[in-house]
Tab-separated table of C-alpha atoms in Angstrom:
chain	number	residue	atom	x	y	z
A	68	MET	CA	-0.579	30.326	1.014
A	69	ALA	CA	1.734	28.088	-1.034
A	70	THR	CA	0.171	25.332	-3.089
A	71	PHE	CA	1.381	21.730	-2.827
A	72	LYS	CA	3.694	22.129	-5.818
A	73	GLU	CA	4.984	25.515	-4.659
A	74	ARG	CA	5.835	24.101	-1.242
A	75	LEU	CA	7.719	21.236	-2.891
A	76	SER	CA	9.766	23.733	-4.885
A	77	GLU	CA	10.832	25.338	-1.594
A	78	LEU	CA	11.720	22.075	0.148
A	79	ILE	CA	13.483	20.205	-2.648
A	80	PRO	CA	16.691	22.326	-2.796
A	81	ILE	CA	17.155	21.858	0.950
A	82	LYS	CA	16.809	18.081	0.734
A	83	ARG	CA	19.035	17.856	-2.331
A	84	ASN	CA	21.767	19.658	-0.431
A	85	ILE	CA	21.529	17.212	2.466
A	86	LEU	CA	22.117	14.241	0.153
A	87	LYS	CA	24.876	16.061	-1.725
A	88	ASN	CA	26.753	16.741	1.509
A	89	LEU	CA	26.331	13.163	2.732
A	90	VAL	CA	27.962	11.831	-0.425
A	91	LYS	CA	30.686	14.468	-0.337
A	92	GLU	CA	31.587	13.991	3.325
A	93	HIS	CA	30.783	10.312	3.934
A	94	GLY	CA	30.745	8.686	0.511
A	95	ASP	CA	33.127	5.883	1.560
A	96	THR	CA	31.337	5.021	4.804
A	97	VAL	CA	30.115	1.400	4.927
A	98	ILE	CA	26.456	1.143	6.016
A	99	SER	CA	25.711	-2.542	5.421
A	100	HIS	CA	27.239	-5.913	4.616
A	101	VAL	CA	25.827	-8.827	2.641
A	102	THR	CA	25.873	-12.472	3.686
A	103	VAL	CA	25.369	-15.432	1.396
A	104	GLU	CA	22.062	-16.141	3.136
A	105	GLN	CA	20.839	-12.601	2.455
A	106	ALA	CA	21.970	-12.688	-1.169
A	107	LEU	CA	20.136	-15.966	-1.754
A	108	GLY	CA	17.185	-15.039	0.451
A	109	GLY	CA	15.590	-12.235	-1.513
A	110	LEU	CA	18.037	-9.546	-0.273
A	111	ARG	CA	16.107	-9.409	2.996
A	112	GLY	CA	17.629	-7.145	5.615
A	113	ILE	CA	20.221	-5.474	3.375
A	114	ASN	CA	20.329	-1.708	3.885
A	115	CYS	CA	20.729	-0.427	0.341
A	116	LEU	CA	17.612	1.569	-0.590
A	117	LEU	CA	16.994	5.233	0.156
A	118	CYS	CA	13.405	5.867	1.232
A	119	ASP	CA	12.418	8.967	3.180
A	120	THR	CA	8.649	8.590	2.799
A	121	SER	CA	8.337	5.842	5.405
A	122	SER	CA	10.163	3.246	7.456
A	123	VAL	CA	9.155	0.167	9.442
A	124	GLU	CA	10.632	-0.286	12.913
A	125	LEU	CA	10.408	-3.584	14.770
A	126	ASP	CA	8.961	-2.048	17.936
A	127	LYS	CA	6.838	0.725	16.375
A	128	GLY	CA	5.574	-0.449	13.004
A	129	LEU	CA	5.018	1.884	10.081
A	130	ILE	CA	6.508	5.364	10.444
A	131	VAL	CA	5.368	7.956	7.878
A	132	ARG	CA	7.811	10.852	7.618
A	133	GLU	CA	8.988	10.268	11.203
A	134	ILE	CA	5.389	10.029	12.501
A	135	PRO	CA	4.103	6.647	13.766
A	136	ILE	CA	1.058	5.554	11.781
A	137	ARG	CA	-0.953	5.230	14.997
A	138	HIS	CA	-0.840	9.027	15.256
A	139	LEU	CA	-2.234	9.483	11.752
A	140	THR	CA	-5.360	7.318	11.867
A	141	ASP	CA	-7.664	10.324	12.133
A	142	LYS	CA	-6.301	11.887	8.938
A	143	PHE	CA	-7.706	11.862	5.426
A	144	PRO	CA	-5.660	10.137	2.697
A	145	GLU	CA	-5.141	13.511	0.999
A	146	GLU	CA	-3.296	14.680	4.110
A	147	ILE	CA	-1.206	11.512	4.120
A	148	PHE	CA	-0.183	11.916	0.483
A	149	PHE	CA	0.749	15.549	1.125
A	150	LEU	CA	2.855	14.380	4.065
A	151	LEU	CA	4.457	11.511	2.119
A	152	ALA	CA	5.458	13.672	-0.815
A	153	SER	CA	6.471	16.864	0.980
A	154	SER	CA	7.459	15.728	4.515
A	155	GLU	CA	5.008	18.267	5.946
A	156	LYS	CA	1.459	18.104	7.262
A	157	PRO	CA	-0.777	20.569	5.451
A	158	ASP	CA	-2.818	23.080	7.428
A	159	LYS	CA	-6.598	23.225	6.904
A	160	GLU	CA	-6.303	25.753	4.109
A	161	GLY	CA	-3.629	23.664	2.439
A	162	ILE	CA	-5.593	20.418	2.591
A	163	ASP	CA	-8.747	22.088	1.297
A	164	GLU	CA	-6.767	23.413	-1.662
A	165	PHE	CA	-5.281	19.957	-2.245
A	166	LYS	CA	-8.691	18.236	-2.126
A	167	ASN	CA	-10.037	20.744	-4.634
A	168	GLU	CA	-7.029	20.131	-6.872
A	169	LEU	CA	-7.712	16.388	-6.924
A	170	ALA	CA	-11.410	16.969	-7.601
A	171	LYS	CA	-10.555	19.169	-10.599
A	172	ARG	CA	-8.401	16.369	-12.033
A	173	SER	CA	-10.828	13.514	-11.348
A	174	GLU	CA	-12.423	13.148	-14.790
A	175	VAL	CA	-11.321	9.914	-16.447
A	176	PRO	CA	-10.740	9.846	-20.222
A	177	GLY	CA	-13.609	8.119	-22.037
A	178	TYR	CA	-11.321	5.621	-23.723
A	179	VAL	CA	-10.490	4.106	-20.326
A	180	TRP	CA	-14.107	3.040	-19.847
A	181	ASP	CA	-14.131	1.596	-23.374
A	182	ILE	CA	-10.952	-0.393	-22.691
A	183	LEU	CA	-12.331	-1.823	-19.457
A	184	LYS	CA	-15.591	-2.805	-21.127
A	185	ALA	CA	-13.695	-4.498	-23.946
A	186	MET	CA	-11.654	-6.705	-21.612
A	187	PRO	CA	-12.723	-10.338	-21.073
A	188	LYS	CA	-15.518	-10.571	-18.522
A	189	ASP	CA	-13.445	-12.843	-16.297
A	190	SER	CA	-10.349	-10.611	-16.273
A	191	HIS	CA	-8.681	-10.323	-12.896
A	192	PRO	CA	-9.594	-6.943	-11.356
A	193	MET	CA	-5.914	-6.141	-10.758
A	194	THR	CA	-5.216	-6.722	-14.440
A	195	MET	CA	-8.016	-4.290	-15.192
A	196	LEU	CA	-6.636	-1.624	-12.844
A	197	SER	CA	-3.082	-1.957	-14.155
A	198	THR	CA	-4.338	-1.828	-17.748
A	199	ALA	CA	-6.455	1.259	-17.074
A	200	ILE	CA	-3.528	3.145	-15.516
A	201	LEU	CA	-1.210	2.046	-18.315
A	202	SER	CA	-3.683	3.112	-21.002
A	203	MET	CA	-3.526	6.704	-19.761
A	204	GLN	CA	0.224	6.922	-20.409
A	205	LYS	CA	-0.522	9.044	-23.461
A	206	GLU	CA	-1.623	11.770	-21.032
A	207	SER	CA	1.769	11.884	-19.299
A	208	ALA	CA	3.079	15.408	-18.737
A	209	PHE	CA	6.518	14.004	-17.908
A	210	TYR	CA	6.740	12.084	-21.173
A	211	LYS	CA	5.737	15.124	-23.213
A	212	GLU	CA	8.079	17.559	-21.478
A	213	TYR	CA	11.000	15.136	-21.428
A	214	SER	CA	10.553	14.517	-25.164
A	215	GLU	CA	10.706	18.258	-25.788
A	216	GLY	CA	13.842	18.714	-23.694
A	217	LEU	CA	13.762	19.028	-19.907
A	218	LYS	CA	16.557	19.825	-17.475
A	219	LYS	CA	17.314	17.095	-14.943
A	220	ASP	CA	16.693	19.347	-11.956
A	221	SER	CA	13.165	19.967	-13.246
A	222	PHE	CA	12.185	16.322	-13.786
A	223	TRP	CA	10.102	16.384	-10.608
A	224	GLU	CA	7.723	19.105	-11.808
A	225	PRO	CA	5.847	17.228	-14.573
A	226	THR	CA	6.158	14.127	-12.376
A	227	VAL	CA	3.977	15.912	-9.814
A	228	GLU	CA	1.438	16.664	-12.546
A	229	ASP	CA	1.265	12.990	-13.508
A	230	ALA	CA	1.098	11.902	-9.875
A	231	LEU	CA	-1.820	14.174	-9.069
A	232	ASN	CA	-3.689	13.077	-12.188
A	233	ILE	CA	-3.184	9.387	-11.465
A	234	MET	CA	-4.194	9.757	-7.842
A	235	ALA	CA	-7.262	11.846	-8.711
A	236	LYS	CA	-8.574	9.369	-11.293
A	237	THR	CA	-7.811	6.094	-9.540
A	238	PRO	CA	-10.877	5.937	-7.223
A	239	SER	CA	-13.306	6.304	-10.141
A	240	ILE	CA	-11.472	3.633	-12.129
A	241	ALA	CA	-11.160	1.200	-9.231
A	242	ALA	CA	-14.799	1.603	-8.233
A	243	TYR	CA	-16.001	1.090	-11.792
A	244	ILE	CA	-13.914	-2.084	-12.073
A	245	TYR	CA	-15.778	-3.448	-9.052
A	246	ARG	CA	-19.185	-2.618	-10.482
A	247	LEU	CA	-18.332	-3.848	-13.972
A	248	ARG	CA	-16.474	-7.016	-13.037
A	249	TYR	CA	-19.051	-8.214	-10.507
A	250	ASN	CA	-22.243	-7.010	-12.214
A	251	LYS	CA	-23.083	-4.418	-9.573
A	252	GLY	CA	-24.779	-1.979	-11.945
A	253	ASP	CA	-23.943	1.201	-13.789
A	254	ARG	CA	-21.001	3.435	-13.017
A	255	ILE	CA	-21.517	5.856	-10.116
A	256	PHE	CA	-20.131	9.296	-10.826
A	257	PHE	CA	-17.610	11.291	-8.838
A	258	ASP	CA	-19.178	13.647	-6.279
A	259	PRO	CA	-17.188	16.910	-5.931
A	260	ASN	CA	-18.639	17.378	-2.446
A	261	LEU	CA	-16.943	14.247	-1.140
A	262	ASP	CA	-13.299	13.686	-0.282
A	263	TRP	CA	-11.018	11.321	-2.206
A	264	ALA	CA	-11.645	8.212	-0.085
A	265	GLY	CA	-15.286	9.108	0.526
A	266	ASN	CA	-15.779	9.218	-3.215
A	267	TYR	CA	-14.176	5.823	-3.646
A	268	ALA	CA	-16.472	4.307	-1.033
A	269	ASN	CA	-19.520	5.989	-2.523
A	270	MET	CA	-18.718	4.928	-6.097
A	271	LEU	CA	-18.415	1.293	-5.032
A	272	GLY	CA	-22.153	1.456	-4.363
A	273	ILE	CA	-22.144	-0.097	-0.884
A	274	ASP	CA	-25.210	0.709	1.227
A	275	ASP	CA	-23.850	3.138	3.801
A	276	PRO	CA	-26.618	5.053	5.616
A	277	ASN	CA	-24.410	6.106	8.534
A	278	ASP	CA	-21.212	6.688	6.538
A	279	ASP	CA	-19.449	3.949	8.498
A	280	PHE	CA	-18.156	2.346	5.315
A	281	LYS	CA	-16.720	5.648	4.149
A	282	ASP	CA	-14.907	5.962	7.475
A	283	LEU	CA	-13.540	2.446	7.085
A	284	ILE	CA	-12.254	3.151	3.582
A	285	ARG	CA	-10.609	6.388	4.737
A	286	LEU	CA	-8.845	4.485	7.507
A	287	TYR	CA	-7.959	1.546	5.266
A	288	LEU	CA	-6.394	3.806	2.618
A	289	VAL	CA	-4.393	5.701	5.243
A	290	LEU	CA	-3.034	2.522	6.828
A	291	HIS	CA	-1.928	0.901	3.565
A	292	CYS	CA	-0.435	4.071	2.035
A	293	ASP	CA	3.262	3.129	2.088
A	294	HIS	CA	5.647	0.563	3.570
A	295	GLU	CA	9.249	1.544	2.859
A	296	SER	CA	10.633	1.010	-0.653
A	297	GLY	CA	11.789	-2.598	-0.518
A	298	ASN	CA	8.405	-4.285	-0.843
A	299	VAL	CA	7.685	-5.695	-4.296
A	300	SER	CA	5.235	-3.038	-5.509
A	301	ALA	CA	7.242	-0.034	-4.299
A	302	PHE	CA	10.560	-1.477	-5.427
A	303	THR	CA	9.233	-2.450	-8.850
A	304	SER	CA	7.699	0.957	-9.362
A	305	SER	CA	10.922	2.640	-8.219
A	306	VAL	CA	13.150	0.589	-10.511
A	307	VAL	CA	10.947	1.275	-13.534
A	308	SER	CA	10.788	4.966	-12.660
A	309	SER	CA	14.582	5.115	-12.264
A	310	ALA	CA	14.861	4.452	-15.999
A	311	LEU	CA	12.896	7.714	-16.431
A	312	SER	CA	9.749	5.866	-17.382
A	313	ASP	CA	6.821	8.133	-16.596
A	314	PRO	CA	4.624	7.572	-13.509
A	315	TYR	CA	1.899	5.800	-15.500
A	316	LEU	CA	4.353	3.128	-16.587
A	317	ALA	CA	5.924	2.918	-13.136
A	318	VAL	CA	2.645	2.660	-11.209
A	319	SER	CA	1.243	0.058	-13.582
A	320	ALA	CA	4.388	-2.014	-13.058
A	321	GLY	CA	4.108	-1.650	-9.286
A	322	LEU	CA	0.488	-2.792	-9.364
A	323	ASN	CA	1.539	-5.887	-11.298
A	324	GLY	CA	3.914	-6.691	-8.453
A	325	LEU	CA	1.217	-6.041	-5.867
A	326	ALA	CA	-1.001	-8.573	-7.629
A	327	GLY	CA	1.418	-11.381	-6.769
A	328	PRO	CA	0.173	-13.949	-4.221
A	329	LEU	CA	3.177	-13.346	-1.942
A	330	HIS	CA	2.520	-9.602	-1.741
A	331	GLY	CA	-1.050	-8.349	-2.043
A	332	LEU	CA	-2.982	-11.564	-1.454
A	333	ALA	CA	-2.411	-11.797	2.285
A	334	ASN	CA	-5.623	-10.185	3.543
A	335	GLN	CA	-7.874	-12.462	1.529
A	336	GLU	CA	-5.882	-15.526	2.605
A	337	CYS	CA	-6.366	-14.450	6.218
A	338	LEU	CA	-10.096	-13.999	5.714
A	339	LYS	CA	-10.397	-17.410	4.046
A	340	TRP	CA	-8.860	-18.982	7.150
A	341	ILE	CA	-11.212	-17.058	9.455
A	342	LEU	CA	-14.215	-18.196	7.389
A	343	GLN	CA	-12.955	-21.780	7.501
A	344	VAL	CA	-12.826	-21.603	11.294
A	345	TYR	CA	-16.332	-20.164	11.408
A	346	GLU	CA	-17.739	-22.814	9.078
A	347	ARG	CA	-15.863	-25.714	10.675
A	348	PHE	CA	-17.286	-24.958	14.116
A	349	ASP	CA	-20.621	-23.620	12.911
A	350	GLY	CA	-20.062	-20.270	14.571
A	351	VAL	CA	-17.616	-18.629	16.945
A	352	PRO	CA	-15.598	-21.415	18.650
A	353	SER	CA	-14.842	-21.560	22.351
A	354	ASP	CA	-11.376	-20.760	23.645
A	355	ASP	CA	-10.493	-24.426	24.185
A	356	VAL	CA	-11.734	-25.499	20.768
A	357	LEU	CA	-9.873	-22.704	18.992
A	358	ARG	CA	-6.692	-23.365	20.957
A	359	LYS	CA	-6.732	-27.022	19.917
A	360	PHE	CA	-7.466	-26.090	16.308
A	361	ALA	CA	-4.558	-23.644	16.285
A	362	TRP	CA	-2.213	-26.300	17.645
A	363	ASP	CA	-3.471	-28.849	15.110
A	364	THR	CA	-2.876	-26.329	12.321
A	365	LEU	CA	0.716	-25.735	13.416
A	366	LYS	CA	1.456	-29.443	13.979
A	367	SER	CA	0.277	-30.192	10.444
A	368	GLY	CA	2.996	-27.902	9.121
A	369	GLN	CA	0.670	-25.057	8.174
A	370	VAL	CA	0.874	-21.453	9.300
A	371	ILE	CA	-1.860	-19.303	10.790
A	372	PRO	CA	-2.374	-16.501	8.252
A	373	GLY	CA	-2.040	-12.948	9.514
A	374	TYR	CA	0.259	-13.748	12.423
A	375	GLY	CA	3.922	-12.839	12.250
A	376	HIS	CA	5.769	-10.158	10.305
A	377	ALA	CA	9.138	-9.998	8.569
A	378	VAL	CA	10.156	-6.884	10.524
A	379	LEU	CA	7.759	-6.229	13.407
A	380	ARG	CA	8.096	-7.760	16.845
A	381	VAL	CA	4.936	-6.178	18.252
A	382	THR	CA	1.277	-6.091	17.264
A	383	ASP	CA	1.048	-4.187	13.990
A	384	PRO	CA	-0.400	-0.750	14.880
A	385	ARG	CA	-2.379	-0.915	11.635
A	386	PHE	CA	-4.061	-4.049	12.982
A	387	THR	CA	-4.857	-2.195	16.189
A	388	ALA	CA	-6.471	0.695	14.316
A	389	LEU	CA	-8.711	-1.564	12.220
A	390	TYR	CA	-9.409	-3.839	15.194
A	391	ASN	CA	-10.618	-0.873	17.219
A	392	PHE	CA	-12.802	0.202	14.293
A	393	GLY	CA	-14.356	-3.254	14.315
A	394	LYS	CA	-14.969	-3.217	18.057
A	395	ASN	CA	-16.654	0.180	17.784
A	396	ASN	CA	-18.701	-0.419	14.655
A	397	LEU	CA	-19.459	-4.136	14.317
A	398	PRO	CA	-19.015	-5.774	17.730
A	399	ASN	CA	-21.788	-8.311	17.067
A	400	ASP	CA	-20.603	-9.444	13.648
A	401	ASP	CA	-19.788	-13.172	13.939
A	402	ILE	CA	-16.870	-13.109	11.517
A	403	PHE	CA	-15.279	-10.212	13.380
A	404	ARG	CA	-15.904	-12.050	16.657
A	405	VAL	CA	-13.843	-14.952	15.295
A	406	VAL	CA	-11.064	-12.447	14.517
A	407	GLN	CA	-11.277	-11.242	18.113
A	408	LYS	CA	-11.142	-14.778	19.443
A	409	VAL	CA	-8.153	-15.636	17.270
A	410	PHE	CA	-6.360	-12.511	18.526
A	411	GLU	CA	-6.954	-13.647	22.125
A	412	ILE	CA	-5.733	-17.214	21.572
A	413	VAL	CA	-3.238	-17.497	18.711
A	414	PRO	CA	-0.398	-15.296	20.070
A	415	GLN	CA	-0.393	-17.454	23.211
A	416	VAL	CA	-0.173	-20.635	21.142
A	417	LEU	CA	2.613	-19.272	18.938
A	418	THR	CA	4.543	-18.128	22.011
A	419	GLU	CA	4.198	-21.568	23.571
A	420	GLN	CA	5.332	-23.205	20.343
A	421	GLY	CA	8.441	-21.015	20.436
A	422	LYS	CA	9.206	-20.991	16.716
A	423	ALA	CA	7.703	-17.663	15.666
A	424	LYS	CA	9.941	-14.603	15.973
A	425	ASP	CA	6.794	-12.485	16.001
A	426	PRO	CA	3.602	-14.113	17.363
A	427	TRP	CA	1.531	-10.960	16.938
A	428	PRO	CA	-1.018	-10.088	14.239
A	429	ASN	CA	-0.308	-7.914	11.233
A	430	VAL	CA	-2.818	-5.707	9.423
A	431	ASP	CA	-4.014	-8.540	7.162
A	432	ALA	CA	-5.374	-10.478	10.129
A	433	VAL	CA	-8.332	-8.099	10.422
A	434	SER	CA	-8.772	-5.988	7.273
A	435	GLY	CA	-10.600	-8.606	5.210
A	436	SER	CA	-13.206	-9.263	7.893
A	437	LEU	CA	-14.217	-5.598	7.910
A	438	LEU	CA	-14.554	-5.401	4.132
A	439	TYR	CA	-16.557	-8.636	4.225
A	440	HIS	CA	-18.960	-7.197	6.787
A	441	TYR	CA	-19.825	-4.248	4.566
A	442	GLY	CA	-20.513	-6.473	1.575
A	443	ILE	CA	-17.210	-6.575	-0.302
A	444	LYS	CA	-17.140	-10.361	-0.536
A	445	GLU	CA	-15.348	-10.699	-3.862
A	446	PHE	CA	-11.890	-11.715	-2.623
A	447	ASP	CA	-10.097	-11.064	-5.909
A	448	TYR	CA	-10.994	-7.393	-5.570
A	449	TYR	CA	-9.215	-6.908	-2.241
A	450	THR	CA	-5.841	-6.311	-3.894
A	451	VAL	CA	-7.390	-3.503	-5.951
A	452	MET	CA	-8.363	-1.728	-2.738
A	453	PHE	CA	-4.836	-2.292	-1.466
A	454	GLY	CA	-3.569	-0.862	-4.754
A	455	VAL	CA	-5.684	2.293	-4.503
A	456	SER	CA	-3.948	3.025	-1.222
A	457	ARG	CA	-0.429	1.933	-2.171
A	458	ILE	CA	-0.513	4.142	-5.262
A	459	MET	CA	-0.027	7.041	-2.842
A	460	GLY	CA	3.280	5.621	-1.665
A	461	MET	CA	4.482	4.713	-5.141
A	462	LEU	CA	3.692	8.189	-6.457
A	463	ALA	CA	5.215	9.982	-3.467
A	464	GLN	CA	8.410	7.937	-3.796
A	465	THR	CA	8.539	8.663	-7.526
A	466	ILE	CA	8.252	12.401	-6.887
A	467	TYR	CA	10.973	12.228	-4.218
A	468	ASN	CA	13.353	10.150	-6.327
A	469	ARG	CA	13.002	12.535	-9.264
A	470	ALA	CA	13.380	15.566	-7.015
A	471	MET	CA	16.588	14.149	-5.514
A	472	MET	CA	17.835	13.298	-9.033
A	473	LEU	CA	18.608	9.717	-8.003
A	474	PRO	CA	20.325	7.569	-10.648
A	475	ILE	CA	18.995	4.520	-12.451
A	476	THR	CA	18.834	1.428	-10.227
A	477	ARG	CA	21.387	-1.048	-11.529
A	478	PRO	CA	22.821	-3.485	-8.937
A	479	LYS	CA	25.502	-5.989	-9.908
A	480	SER	CA	24.553	-9.644	-10.174
A	481	PHE	CA	26.755	-12.737	-9.804
A	482	THR	CA	26.741	-16.392	-10.815
A	483	THR	CA	26.535	-19.391	-8.537
A	484	GLU	CA	30.027	-20.379	-9.652
A	485	TRP	CA	31.408	-16.957	-8.715
A	486	LEU	CA	29.739	-17.219	-5.311
A	487	ARG	CA	31.094	-20.728	-4.749
A	488	ARG	CA	34.619	-19.657	-5.640
A	489	THR	CA	34.382	-16.531	-3.507
A	490	VAL	CA	33.214	-18.215	-0.310
A	491	HIS	CA	35.826	-20.962	-0.725
A	492	ASN	CA	38.598	-18.508	-1.669
A	493	ILE	CA	39.172	-20.315	-4.955
A	494	ASP	CA	41.143	-18.388	-7.559
């Protein structure tokens, strides 16, 4: 049976040839155009990034290697990473070998713990995670081999080594940050008998007699694994990596982007709104009360967090997966019941209002309520959990980009004066 890295070595020449032929045969074909609104609107909607790990379709949601995410919710994150990086699902023997490989690489260098302990006690947990990943850059196999002389077509090989090491160590680091930052007690050690996500859940120290929390974390990490390459964290990581910075530098940069309020903060903002509803009405409101509150919120110029999506025009299938988990595992939880009530009422209100292109919920509308139920009530930590998952996508994209020998990312910029002259045909 081929190992993960051996299988990549078989697949990469095939995929390189596909790209080579596309450039050779269709290099002059136009695939997109740019309007002034797009150029000044964050480049939204411009088709200019190659990303084979995943795509987001308006009527299907997240697609991982041509497989809708709704068909992958019973998988372990290790299987998802294997799929993201290689384009293939591993068989049972393959995934067992991959899990063992991650377990062997899970030990975190002692200096990382010292660095985290030395940081200010009120450091943001995302700053701590980014710093911890960055501090391990000295371990980079890519950096060492590149410095010694490495052929371009082999760049992907030490990149895989770095990716596996980062992925293997991240759960221990992220869990320790939670325990250290919020005074939850001593570090809990990695258990070689548990899977990657199960270990993360266990090391957080949440009481979990029936393993429900472990199941939630497995699902959560699968659902947040990747989201094309144009989102801030993936794009930042990709740009940094394109300069041949090693994966430690690239992932740390991507995490810094994920920490931004407009990217990774959404689930906690959604939960804050749900808690405000619960507190305002001293419990789960009736349909009529919630409908009026939703209308009042919209009329005041505010949005209802968690509803709407830049691409989707259907209910986010990631929302559906977590929503079903909630219905099956915590149907009597009052906060989750508010989420249910909002899901029943708010899309109707948004449809009646007629302004929202997408009145349906995205994944952030429910994820925070589930974490809250199991005792993760420190909102600033939610982006770390998001980061643990999204590291899979960043690493898989880095491996792919190196394997395809993609060039440095260097778009051309323009001035406002140039744009003004261009649109007015001024010489």
